[in-house]
């Protein structure tokens, strides 16, 4: 049994839905279809989810949003009309959408979650109706009816363990199950959404629940690439990578998968197959627990900007008991979270997201770190990008770090920070943001073009 999930670009138009239908019915094992809201039809188009967010925000402010409401409904209507679905499905979508817009607004976060979730929910109703119009038995299933229960954390819901047993009962249903992604229900019956791109999470949860043999994730790219194609022209496609490698690459900027999306599939040991809706005949990329390390020490290179570093130096720091704890307590006091903290015997570097650090916070942190800890020097550097070299095989290959450092040196890129996790799955380099793309190209040339 397979769970198959389609992203927004795969569901943006009637033409795309016809491709989706063909993909689903060509394999009888594809019984569970998880869907996103309609995405962009062309480069300057607007995703339905973004329209819903604007619409909900206006309603919360007590403003008129009739133009946005009509635009949202028009997106579904254009698809339904082209597919010849008649008025029934649109009457239901319109009624349900209007009812949500007029629902209780006393809790704005919950209200916005209801509005946002309607993008996926209404699309699932439309897609199920389309499948039936083609003579295929298909049923829209609401997450509440399926027992997908989550924590009451609007915009950041976490699945409750009992959901998996509830979802297993979906196997008793006949035909194809069309399931909306992105949200579940709290135990008191409120909609709560996962973080953005959460339909990937729903797909993995359903795959775990029904004990699928594979979780297929269809998107608009042929595969996961060894590096961002906007930085390197026609980079190598990755045929196979591990969950851990995918997690590291997602964290460091890969946009194919939400970085939490694989957890439910990982926990159940379910392989994930990433494929292109527009070219389903291509093999895509397979994400598994273990793989044969036959493609060299590095599987991919990712990068992400928007970081800053706090550099602290103090003579004999390594002999001072509790120094690191005191540093973290100061960060906690001012509400800062950190990403990495490489250290030496007399110095410590803390990498954190720059959007947390306003001018007042920076002044406070500098003053407290210097005076309360009697530090010799405290320096905050802005505009840092993290470049990550990822590969499970690095632990079995000598000299990977040396090769990466040499490649950056020859490209005249100064390394602000270097950090390698104890698992040896990744090496992270901090560089100035203006050198990020140059650094990625240098590393790609070293580990891929050189072959």
Tab-separated table of N, CA and C in Angstrom, residues 367-448:
chain	number	residue	atom	x	y	z
A	367	UNK	N	26.912	43.899	26.504
A	367	UNK	CA	27.244	44.413	27.831
A	367	UNK	C	27.296	43.290	28.867
A	368	UNK	N	26.314	42.409	28.855
A	368	UNK	CA	26.247	41.354	29.875
A	368	UNK	C	27.342	40.305	29.677
A	369	UNK	N	27.592	39.919	28.427
A	369	UNK	CA	28.628	38.920	28.175
A	369	UNK	C	30.018	39.438	28.560
A	370	UNK	N	30.228	40.709	28.348
A	370	UNK	CA	31.549	41.276	28.662
A	370	UNK	C	31.712	41.525	30.157
A	371	UNK	N	30.725	42.124	30.780
A	371	UNK	CA	30.869	42.549	32.175
A	371	UNK	C	30.588	41.426	33.176
A	372	UNK	N	29.516	40.667	32.960
A	372	UNK	CA	29.167	39.619	33.915
A	372	UNK	C	30.116	38.433	33.863
A	373	UNK	N	30.739	38.208	32.695
A	373	UNK	CA	31.653	37.074	32.553
A	373	UNK	C	33.114	37.494	32.528
A	374	UNK	N	33.342	38.800	32.633
A	374	UNK	CA	34.714	39.348	32.592
A	374	UNK	C	35.461	38.866	31.349
A	375	UNK	N	34.778	38.859	30.240
A	375	UNK	CA	35.380	38.389	28.989
A	375	UNK	C	36.436	39.378	28.499
A	376	UNK	N	37.465	38.859	27.846
A	376	UNK	CA	38.492	39.726	27.283
A	376	UNK	C	37.960	40.484	26.069
A	377	UNK	N	37.108	39.807	25.292
A	377	UNK	CA	36.571	40.430	24.077
A	377	UNK	C	35.260	39.751	23.688
A	378	UNK	N	34.288	40.553	23.261
A	378	UNK	CA	33.034	40.036	22.728
A	378	UNK	C	32.739	40.791	21.431
A	379	UNK	N	32.597	40.047	20.337
A	379	UNK	CA	32.371	40.659	19.025
A	379	UNK	C	31.162	39.997	18.375
A	380	UNK	N	30.248	40.807	17.856
A	380	UNK	CA	29.109	40.292	17.098
A	380	UNK	C	29.320	40.598	15.622
A	381	UNK	N	29.309	39.542	14.799
A	381	UNK	CA	29.460	39.672	13.355
A	381	UNK	C	28.125	39.395	12.687
A	382	UNK	N	27.702	40.304	11.810
A	382	UNK	CA	26.434	40.137	11.100
A	382	UNK	C	26.676	39.637	9.675
A	383	UNK	N	25.590	39.225	9.029
A	383	UNK	CA	25.688	38.828	7.626
A	383	UNK	C	26.456	37.544	7.405
A	384	UNK	N	26.160	36.532	8.222
A	384	UNK	CA	26.838	35.243	8.100
A	384	UNK	C	25.935	34.257	7.355
A	385	UNK	N	26.518	33.492	6.454
A	385	UNK	CA	25.821	32.394	5.794
A	385	UNK	C	26.465	31.084	6.233
A	386	UNK	N	25.652	30.068	6.399
A	386	UNK	CA	26.157	28.740	6.749
A	386	UNK	C	26.118	27.864	5.506
A	387	UNK	N	27.243	27.249	5.197
A	387	UNK	CA	27.358	26.334	4.060
A	387	UNK	C	27.643	24.950	4.621
A	388	UNK	N	26.792	23.996	4.287
A	388	UNK	CA	26.899	22.666	4.878
A	388	UNK	C	27.241	21.625	3.821
A	389	UNK	N	28.263	20.849	4.112
A	389	UNK	CA	28.668	19.720	3.280
A	389	UNK	C	28.151	18.463	3.971
A	390	UNK	N	27.334	17.668	3.265
A	390	UNK	CA	26.622	16.553	3.902
A	390	UNK	C	26.940	15.232	3.215
A	391	UNK	N	27.133	14.195	4.023
A	391	UNK	CA	27.334	12.850	3.486
A	391	UNK	C	27.649	11.851	4.577
A	392	UNK	N	26.869	10.779	4.658
A	392	UNK	CA	27.113	9.749	5.665
A	392	UNK	C	28.493	9.114	5.482
A	393	UNK	N	28.986	9.063	4.250
A	393	UNK	CA	30.255	8.386	3.980
A	393	UNK	C	31.464	9.174	4.459
A	394	UNK	N	31.265	10.424	4.899
A	394	UNK	CA	32.412	11.214	5.355
A	394	UNK	C	33.110	10.580	6.543
A	395	UNK	N	32.341	9.874	7.375
A	395	UNK	CA	32.942	9.247	8.561
A	395	UNK	C	33.912	8.132	8.182
A	396	UNK	N	33.790	7.626	6.945
A	396	UNK	CA	34.667	6.543	6.501
A	396	UNK	C	35.760	7.029	5.557
A	397	UNK	N	35.800	8.330	5.284
A	397	UNK	CA	36.778	8.892	4.360
A	397	UNK	C	37.670	9.898	5.077
A	398	UNK	N	38.967	9.722	4.947
A	398	UNK	CA	39.932	10.631	5.568
A	398	UNK	C	40.152	11.838	4.659
A	399	UNK	N	40.184	13.026	5.253
A	399	UNK	CA	40.588	14.214	4.518
A	399	UNK	C	39.484	15.028	3.895
A	400	UNK	N	38.210	14.714	4.199
A	400	UNK	CA	37.109	15.480	3.606
A	400	UNK	C	37.138	16.936	4.051
A	401	UNK	N	37.366	17.163	5.344
A	401	UNK	CA	37.419	18.537	5.857
A	401	UNK	C	38.570	19.297	5.220
A	402	UNK	N	39.713	18.616	5.063
A	402	UNK	CA	40.875	19.269	4.453
A	402	UNK	C	40.579	19.648	3.005
A	403	UNK	N	39.917	18.757	2.282
A	403	UNK	CA	39.574	19.058	0.889
A	403	UNK	C	38.633	20.260	0.805
A	404	UNK	N	37.632	20.294	1.695
A	404	UNK	CA	36.669	21.400	1.677
A	404	UNK	C	37.365	22.721	2.021
A	405	UNK	N	38.196	22.703	3.061
A	405	UNK	CA	38.902	23.924	3.475
A	405	UNK	C	39.834	24.413	2.385
A	406	UNK	N	40.505	23.484	1.717
A	406	UNK	CA	41.418	23.865	0.632
A	406	UNK	C	40.651	24.488	-0.521
A	407	UNK	N	39.498	23.904	-0.859
A	407	UNK	CA	38.692	24.441	-1.951
A	407	UNK	C	38.247	25.867	-1.667
A	408	UNK	N	37.836	26.133	-0.427
A	408	UNK	CA	37.421	27.486	-0.049
A	408	UNK	C	38.606	28.441	-0.050
A	409	UNK	N	39.751	27.962	0.404
A	409	UNK	CA	40.960	28.797	0.422
A	409	UNK	C	41.377	29.186	-0.990
A	410	UNK	N	41.347	28.214	-1.898
A	410	UNK	CA	41.752	28.499	-3.278
A	410	UNK	C	40.782	29.451	-3.965
A	411	UNK	N	39.532	29.476	-3.478
A	411	UNK	CA	38.540	30.413	-4.014
A	411	UNK	C	38.601	31.760	-3.302
A	412	UNK	N	39.586	31.894	-2.400
A	412	UNK	CA	39.804	33.129	-1.633
A	412	UNK	C	38.580	33.488	-0.774
A	413	UNK	N	38.040	32.467	-0.126
A	413	UNK	CA	36.891	32.654	0.766
A	413	UNK	C	37.358	32.459	2.195
A	414	UNK	N	37.155	33.474	3.010
A	414	UNK	CA	37.559	33.396	4.411
A	414	UNK	C	36.518	32.623	5.218
A	415	UNK	N	36.979	31.645	6.004
A	415	UNK	CA	36.086	30.845	6.837
A	415	UNK	C	35.929	31.527	8.191
A	416	UNK	N	34.712	31.955	8.504
A	416	UNK	CA	34.439	32.612	9.775
A	416	UNK	C	34.285	31.602	10.914
A	417	UNK	N	33.798	30.403	10.567
A	417	UNK	CA	33.547	29.382	11.575
A	417	UNK	C	33.511	28.031	10.888
A	418	UNK	N	33.960	26.993	11.578
A	418	UNK	CA	33.850	25.633	11.078
A	418	UNK	C	33.367	24.746	12.217
A	419	UNK	N	32.444	23.854	11.908
A	419	UNK	CA	31.877	22.997	12.954
A	419	UNK	C	31.490	21.660	12.332
A	420	UNK	N	31.893	20.573	12.981
A	420	UNK	CA	31.509	19.238	12.531
A	420	UNK	C	30.837	18.511	13.677
A	421	UNK	N	29.623	18.010	13.423
A	421	UNK	CA	28.888	17.299	14.460
A	421	UNK	C	29.549	15.974	14.803
A	422	UNK	N	29.220	15.450	15.970
A	422	UNK	CA	29.816	14.199	16.430
A	422	UNK	C	29.427	13.025	15.542
A	423	UNK	N	28.291	13.142	14.830
A	423	UNK	CA	27.866	12.057	13.945
A	423	UNK	C	28.683	12.002	12.667
A	424	UNK	N	29.433	13.076	12.366
A	424	UNK	CA	30.267	13.182	11.176
A	424	UNK	C	29.467	13.064	9.883
A	425	UNK	N	28.194	13.424	9.939
A	425	UNK	CA	27.368	13.413	8.734
A	425	UNK	C	27.495	14.734	7.978
A	426	UNK	N	27.890	15.796	8.666
A	426	UNK	CA	27.971	17.102	8.021
A	426	UNK	C	29.134	17.922	8.572
A	427	UNK	N	29.617	18.803	7.719
A	427	UNK	CA	30.600	19.810	8.112
A	427	UNK	C	29.996	21.160	7.760
A	428	UNK	N	30.013	22.079	8.703
A	428	UNK	CA	29.398	23.377	8.489
A	428	UNK	C	30.454	24.476	8.489
A	429	UNK	N	30.391	25.322	7.473
A	429	UNK	CA	31.294	26.457	7.366
A	429	UNK	C	30.493	27.752	7.456
A	430	UNK	N	30.973	28.693	8.242
A	430	UNK	CA	30.391	30.020	8.280
A	430	UNK	C	31.198	30.956	7.400
A	431	UNK	N	30.538	31.624	6.458
A	431	UNK	CA	31.207	32.574	5.568
A	431	UNK	C	30.359	33.843	5.498
A	432	UNK	N	30.917	34.899	4.972
A	432	UNK	CA	30.149	36.117	4.768
A	432	UNK	C	29.078	35.879	3.697
A	433	UNK	N	27.902	36.469	3.900
A	433	UNK	CA	26.778	36.227	2.994
A	433	UNK	C	27.115	36.555	1.541
A	434	UNK	N	27.935	37.584	1.330
A	434	UNK	CA	28.264	37.956	-0.045
A	434	UNK	C	29.137	36.908	-0.739
A	435	UNK	N	29.709	35.979	0.046
A	435	UNK	CA	30.535	34.923	-0.547
A	435	UNK	C	29.840	33.556	-0.537
A	436	UNK	N	28.567	33.540	-0.156
A	436	UNK	CA	27.846	32.269	-0.007
A	436	UNK	C	27.819	31.464	-1.300
A	437	UNK	N	27.367	32.060	-2.401
A	437	UNK	CA	27.246	31.316	-3.652
A	437	UNK	C	28.605	30.895	-4.190
A	438	UNK	N	29.583	31.751	-4.036
A	438	UNK	CA	30.939	31.421	-4.482
A	438	UNK	C	31.476	30.226	-3.695
A	439	UNK	N	31.178	30.194	-2.407
A	439	UNK	CA	31.623	29.083	-1.562
A	439	UNK	C	30.955	27.775	-1.985
A	440	UNK	N	29.660	27.831	-2.256
A	440	UNK	CA	28.933	26.634	-2.683
A	440	UNK	C	29.511	26.101	-3.992
A	441	UNK	N	29.785	26.986	-4.933
A	441	UNK	CA	30.342	26.556	-6.221
A	441	UNK	C	31.720	25.924	-6.040
A	442	UNK	N	32.540	26.522	-5.185
A	442	UNK	CA	33.883	25.983	-4.951
A	442	UNK	C	33.816	24.569	-4.372
A	443	UNK	N	32.914	24.365	-3.436
A	443	UNK	CA	32.776	23.049	-2.818
A	443	UNK	C	32.183	22.045	-3.805
A	444	UNK	N	31.225	22.483	-4.619
A	444	UNK	CA	30.643	21.588	-5.609
A	444	UNK	C	31.703	21.136	-6.616
A	445	UNK	N	32.513	22.075	-7.060
A	445	UNK	CA	33.572	21.740	-8.010
A	445	UNK	C	34.555	20.730	-7.423
A	446	UNK	N	34.828	20.871	-6.130
A	446	UNK	CA	35.768	19.965	-5.465
A	446	UNK	C	35.227	18.548	-5.350
A	447	UNK	N	33.983	18.427	-4.957
A	447	UNK	CA	33.465	17.089	-4.646
A	447	UNK	C	32.648	16.438	-5.766
A	448	UNK	N	32.225	17.216	-6.770
A	448	UNK	CA	31.412	16.640	-7.821
A	448	UNK	C	32.036	16.813	-9.207
